[in-house]
């Protein structure tokens, strides 16, 4: 294998591919990056056995075909600071990868490409194109609610649900739930529910930088493949059933208030300063035409904010983890938001009046 | 020492009360036949390690931590008592309550020691020396037990003072003289300066508290952070540490028990684990706490240990759920090794049912059972009713923890 490439052509793909490499690895091959060349292009690939990222780079000068794996981070750290002026020249000699650029020379250890775990290609059941802007919306508006290392493995990922003409994402950690939906540009013949693992979502978002471009998604029983430009990303699905989220969304709400997102957000942020640092509990008081937010902490400090609203229902108090409320509000666009509940002790539904397609539900906390 | 200007007001006045040979003194109090005789306390009938010894026993050179057999060689007429943790805890609570009648600023340092900040009650009670004398008398009045009292302007000096005269000692180090009096004292005589710190200080030429003046405070701060700054100040008779009345919520709660020598019987190990699970769970329920993560340890005779941290779906304080975790550790990791001790730790206990969860179904039946079990055991004593396996539980008594406090989750034996 032998090839020549400009530093700029290599750096960005290398950075993207590196995202799939876990910092700590038990299997040495997984901290390596796969380089394979055909005459006119180079393919970089990395995997952690759950996700795989591939980048294809066109070469301006013909290469000698071949493939090899080399330590990913070392490669990145070297390329990052090499001079942009000179080409990088790669070749193999006695199981070492030689890298020359100007007056710099490096020889890196290698492992054979045959040891690199390959993701098997399975023909997809569902294939569709989607604007990066829309996919980004689906992922970003619920991503924060994905559980972290929960015992219930199916919560450590995001549900992607395909219906006849909608695409929906849902995430929950049991304490709060976020849901977003868009209408698809095409009709789907198959319905399906897939759980994308947390890391998969992070890597997908990295590929969605340009909102105007389009991604191609292919879904199989256990894999997702996403192609954007020169990149191909593959992720396994979490093999489990996602809980019945519909059950969690309050249906017949009978109490509601409407207020400006930013007014609420700022008030919550100020009150949160004096909430219990660990449990972050705050009290919401629904009063006649008044919404009161208050908190206190073990140091006996107190905060209270009053916001005039239109409300004439039953007066009651309810507690929430303020971080959950703030994260939900941050996912919603500016403008008016509606808070509603069914009964006085149930979960809180948070919706935006400007964007009906993203909703949030937060379970209360006992005060 | 007892001559003082009654109109003088100290800018800080801290008293340390130290119960002399506490457990042994309680035994002598409850059994007059033991008074004036060498008495040691061990953990139960089988305990071979001395927990406390009376002053009569100490005269023979007997020390805490010594094996009973060695002690008997020094003093053949030695009397051994089985420790009664519940009784000690009860008397301690009575003493701590009495101390609160002097000032609300009481820090319970351990089951037999407490700091009092009496700075703010000099107008009410008079000169600090008078308050200290009153303290010693009140302790004797409510418990019938001797204590040593140290009085100074900071915690470390007060504690050092109390150590000087025992039993029934009374030592005052005037705050203005504290720095001078501590000067020739070796640093490791102060409470809180352990082996590691002593070694570090020796490397920097500091052997006595007086040597500390030569060392810039930044050297200690760099190595030990804020604790280092405190050490620097306390060697100069100016420990800034306040008498702390708040008992922080526990970061973890645990119970452990030593197994009979040579145990490699699965059933015995499981019984001990269930005993600890139930004990920990009922203590959490008593204080309305729950935990989601637990650490289960089997210490092996070889010196190794099997240890695993496990997480439940939701926070719990049901002994059965804890035991299931413990059982899974035995199943997955134990390979017939000899086990010497089992421990279950609840990590980060939190107020119960705080954050509600959409997906977790509560189990009203288990909750009702636990409630009934707790009610029965509260009325008739711990483990009056328990899972049947615990009919075979160990009878060795409970040990009092160094983190014991008169109320809250740390009030346990």
mmCIF file of N, CA and C in Angstrom, chain B residues 202-256:
data_model
loop_
_atom_site.group_PDB
_atom_site.id
_atom_site.type_symbol
_atom_site.label_atom_id
_atom_site.label_comp_id
_atom_site.label_asym_id
_atom_site.label_seq_id
_atom_site.Cartn_x
_atom_site.Cartn_y
_atom_site.Cartn_z
ATOM 1 N N UNK B 202 7.890 15.494 58.707
ATOM 2 C CA UNK B 202 9.273 15.180 59.090
ATOM 3 C C UNK B 202 10.219 15.437 57.918
ATOM 4 N N UNK B 203 9.744 15.093 56.701
ATOM 5 C CA UNK B 203 10.569 15.350 55.514
ATOM 6 C C UNK B 203 10.841 16.838 55.331
ATOM 7 N N UNK B 204 9.969 17.662 55.890
ATOM 8 C CA UNK B 204 10.156 19.107 55.785
ATOM 9 C C UNK B 204 10.705 19.696 57.077
ATOM 10 N N UNK B 205 11.245 18.827 57.943
ATOM 11 C CA UNK B 205 11.901 19.308 59.154
ATOM 12 C C UNK B 205 10.954 19.741 60.259
ATOM 13 N N UNK B 206 9.686 19.301 60.167
ATOM 14 C CA UNK B 206 8.735 19.679 61.215
ATOM 15 C C UNK B 206 8.465 18.467 62.094
ATOM 16 N N UNK B 207 8.927 18.536 63.337
ATOM 17 C CA UNK B 207 8.706 17.434 64.283
ATOM 18 C C UNK B 207 7.769 17.865 65.398
ATOM 19 N N UNK B 208 7.956 19.094 65.871
ATOM 20 C CA UNK B 208 7.071 19.602 66.921
ATOM 21 C C UNK B 208 6.184 20.684 66.321
ATOM 22 N N UNK B 209 5.120 20.984 67.077
ATOM 23 C CA UNK B 209 4.197 22.010 66.584
ATOM 24 C C UNK B 209 4.929 23.337 66.356
ATOM 25 N N UNK B 210 5.921 23.616 67.197
ATOM 26 C CA UNK B 210 6.677 24.859 67.069
ATOM 27 C C UNK B 210 7.425 24.950 65.751
ATOM 28 N N UNK B 211 7.880 23.776 65.252
ATOM 29 C CA UNK B 211 8.622 23.770 63.979
ATOM 30 C C UNK B 211 7.759 24.268 62.823
ATOM 31 N N UNK B 212 6.440 24.180 63.001
ATOM 32 C CA UNK B 212 5.525 24.503 61.905
ATOM 33 C C UNK B 212 5.687 25.946 61.441
ATOM 34 N N UNK B 213 6.092 26.829 62.354
ATOM 35 C CA UNK B 213 6.238 28.250 61.984
ATOM 36 C C UNK B 213 7.263 28.449 60.881
ATOM 37 N N UNK B 214 8.192 27.461 60.762
ATOM 38 C CA UNK B 214 9.238 27.601 59.746
ATOM 39 C C UNK B 214 8.729 27.222 58.353
ATOM 40 N N UNK B 215 7.600 26.512 58.329
ATOM 41 C CA UNK B 215 7.123 25.976 57.056
ATOM 42 C C UNK B 215 6.051 26.895 56.464
ATOM 43 N N UNK B 216 6.225 27.341 55.206
ATOM 44 C CA UNK B 216 5.175 28.184 54.618
ATOM 45 C C UNK B 216 3.864 27.405 54.485
ATOM 46 N N UNK B 217 2.781 28.070 54.709
ATOM 47 C CA UNK B 217 1.456 27.418 54.665
ATOM 48 C C UNK B 217 1.195 26.813 53.285
ATOM 49 N N UNK B 218 1.798 27.416 52.237
ATOM 50 C CA UNK B 218 1.548 26.945 50.876
ATOM 51 C C UNK B 218 2.060 25.523 50.645
ATOM 52 N N UNK B 219 3.115 25.144 51.376
ATOM 53 C CA UNK B 219 3.660 23.792 51.209
ATOM 54 C C UNK B 219 2.604 22.765 51.613
ATOM 55 N N UNK B 220 1.929 23.020 52.740
ATOM 56 C CA UNK B 220 0.888 22.104 53.203
ATOM 57 C C UNK B 220 -0.355 22.187 52.323
ATOM 58 N N UNK B 221 -0.665 23.402 51.887
ATOM 59 C CA UNK B 221 -1.857 23.586 51.055
ATOM 60 C C UNK B 221 -1.705 22.838 49.743
ATOM 61 N N UNK B 222 -0.464 22.861 49.209
ATOM 62 C CA UNK B 222 -0.234 22.210 47.927
ATOM 63 C C UNK B 222 -0.405 20.696 48.043
ATOM 64 N N UNK B 223 0.065 20.158 49.195
ATOM 65 C CA UNK B 223 0.011 18.712 49.359
ATOM 66 C C UNK B 223 -1.374 18.224 49.827
ATOM 67 N N UNK B 224 -1.976 18.933 50.794
ATOM 68 C CA UNK B 224 -3.215 18.438 51.405
ATOM 69 C C UNK B 224 -4.425 19.336 51.186
ATOM 70 N N UNK B 225 -4.279 20.415 50.426
ATOM 71 C CA UNK B 225 -5.425 21.305 50.184
ATOM 72 C C UNK B 225 -5.841 22.026 51.461
ATOM 73 N N UNK B 226 -7.168 22.180 51.615
ATOM 74 C CA UNK B 226 -7.686 22.907 52.770
ATOM 75 C C UNK B 226 -7.321 22.252 54.092
ATOM 76 N N UNK B 227 -7.288 20.918 54.073
ATOM 77 C CA UNK B 227 -6.909 20.199 55.275
ATOM 78 C C UNK B 227 -5.494 20.598 55.692
ATOM 79 N N UNK B 228 -4.626 20.799 54.706
ATOM 80 C CA UNK B 228 -3.249 21.214 54.977
ATOM 81 C C UNK B 228 -3.201 22.578 55.661
ATOM 82 N N UNK B 229 -4.036 23.491 55.171
ATOM 83 C CA UNK B 229 -4.091 24.821 55.794
ATOM 84 C C UNK B 229 -4.548 24.710 57.237
ATOM 85 N N UNK B 230 -5.496 23.784 57.457
ATOM 86 C CA UNK B 230 -5.998 23.609 58.819
ATOM 87 C C UNK B 230 -4.894 23.065 59.722
ATOM 88 N N UNK B 231 -4.152 22.083 59.215
ATOM 89 C CA UNK B 231 -3.078 21.490 60.018
ATOM 90 C C UNK B 231 -2.053 22.549 60.401
ATOM 91 N N UNK B 232 -1.726 23.392 59.442
ATOM 92 C CA UNK B 232 -0.749 24.462 59.688
ATOM 93 C C UNK B 232 -1.221 25.348 60.846
ATOM 94 N N UNK B 233 -2.512 25.716 60.786
ATOM 95 C CA UNK B 233 -3.054 26.609 61.817
ATOM 96 C C UNK B 233 -3.191 25.894 63.152
ATOM 97 N N UNK B 234 -3.599 24.611 63.112
ATOM 98 C CA UNK B 234 -3.879 23.971 64.389
ATOM 99 C C UNK B 234 -2.617 23.676 65.194
ATOM 100 N N UNK B 235 -1.485 23.545 64.504
ATOM 101 C CA UNK B 235 -0.225 23.362 65.229
ATOM 102 C C UNK B 235 0.161 24.639 65.975
ATOM 103 N N UNK B 236 -0.473 25.751 65.612
ATOM 104 C CA UNK B 236 -0.134 27.007 66.259
ATOM 105 C C UNK B 236 -1.255 27.458 67.183
ATOM 106 N N UNK B 237 -2.031 26.476 67.649
ATOM 107 C CA UNK B 237 -3.081 26.770 68.623
ATOM 108 C C UNK B 237 -4.209 27.591 68.060
ATOM 109 N N UNK B 238 -4.443 27.473 66.752
ATOM 110 C CA UNK B 238 -5.492 28.284 66.133
ATOM 111 C C UNK B 238 -6.260 27.465 65.108
ATOM 112 N N UNK B 239 -6.704 26.277 65.515
ATOM 113 C CA UNK B 239 -7.501 25.432 64.619
ATOM 114 C C UNK B 239 -8.788 26.172 64.251
ATOM 115 N N UNK B 240 -8.979 26.470 62.953
ATOM 116 C CA UNK B 240 -10.159 27.256 62.566
ATOM 117 C C UNK B 240 -11.439 26.424 62.476
ATOM 118 N N UNK B 241 -11.312 25.095 62.573
ATOM 119 C CA UNK B 241 -12.467 24.223 62.334
ATOM 120 C C UNK B 241 -13.609 24.544 63.299
ATOM 121 N N UNK B 242 -14.800 24.833 62.782
ATOM 122 C CA UNK B 242 -15.912 25.149 63.678
ATOM 123 C C UNK B 242 -16.503 23.890 64.308
ATOM 124 N N UNK B 243 -17.126 24.063 65.458
ATOM 125 C CA UNK B 243 -17.895 22.972 66.058
ATOM 126 C C UNK B 243 -19.130 22.813 65.190
ATOM 127 N N UNK B 244 -19.235 21.658 64.564
ATOM 128 C CA UNK B 244 -20.280 21.494 63.557
ATOM 129 C C UNK B 244 -21.458 20.720 64.120
ATOM 130 N N UNK B 245 -22.619 21.367 64.108
ATOM 131 C CA UNK B 245 -23.793 20.715 64.685
ATOM 132 C C UNK B 245 -24.602 19.964 63.644
ATOM 133 N N UNK B 246 -24.352 20.269 62.358
ATOM 134 C CA UNK B 246 -25.128 19.559 61.346
ATOM 135 C C UNK B 246 -24.474 18.218 61.045
ATOM 136 N N UNK B 247 -25.302 17.205 61.039
ATOM 137 C CA UNK B 247 -24.802 15.889 60.664
ATOM 138 C C UNK B 247 -25.136 15.733 59.189
ATOM 139 N N UNK B 248 -24.113 15.677 58.349
ATOM 140 C CA UNK B 248 -24.359 15.579 56.916
ATOM 141 C C UNK B 248 -25.083 14.280 56.588
ATOM 142 N N UNK B 249 -25.952 14.322 55.585
ATOM 143 C CA UNK B 249 -26.606 13.074 55.208
ATOM 144 C C UNK B 249 -25.550 12.050 54.802
ATOM 145 N N UNK B 250 -25.783 10.793 55.135
ATOM 146 C CA UNK B 250 -24.740 9.805 54.871
ATOM 147 C C UNK B 250 -24.460 9.649 53.379
ATOM 148 N N UNK B 251 -23.192 9.483 53.025
ATOM 149 C CA UNK B 251 -22.816 9.245 51.629
ATOM 150 C C UNK B 251 -23.009 7.768 51.298
ATOM 151 N N UNK B 252 -22.943 6.960 52.336
ATOM 152 C CA UNK B 252 -23.225 5.539 52.150
ATOM 153 C C UNK B 252 -23.643 4.977 53.493
ATOM 154 N N UNK B 253 -24.306 3.820 53.451
ATOM 155 C CA UNK B 253 -24.666 3.126 54.685
ATOM 156 C C UNK B 253 -24.287 1.670 54.474
ATOM 157 N N UNK B 254 -23.728 1.058 55.510
ATOM 158 C CA UNK B 254 -23.335 -0.330 55.275
ATOM 159 C C UNK B 254 -23.420 -1.164 56.540
ATOM 160 N N UNK B 255 -23.492 -2.458 56.339
ATOM 161 C CA UNK B 255 -23.370 -3.401 57.440
ATOM 162 C C UNK B 255 -22.448 -4.526 56.991
ATOM 163 N N UNK B 256 -21.621 -4.999 57.921
ATOM 164 C CA UNK B 256 -20.745 -6.115 57.581
ATOM 165 C C UNK B 256 -20.665 -7.045 58.767
#
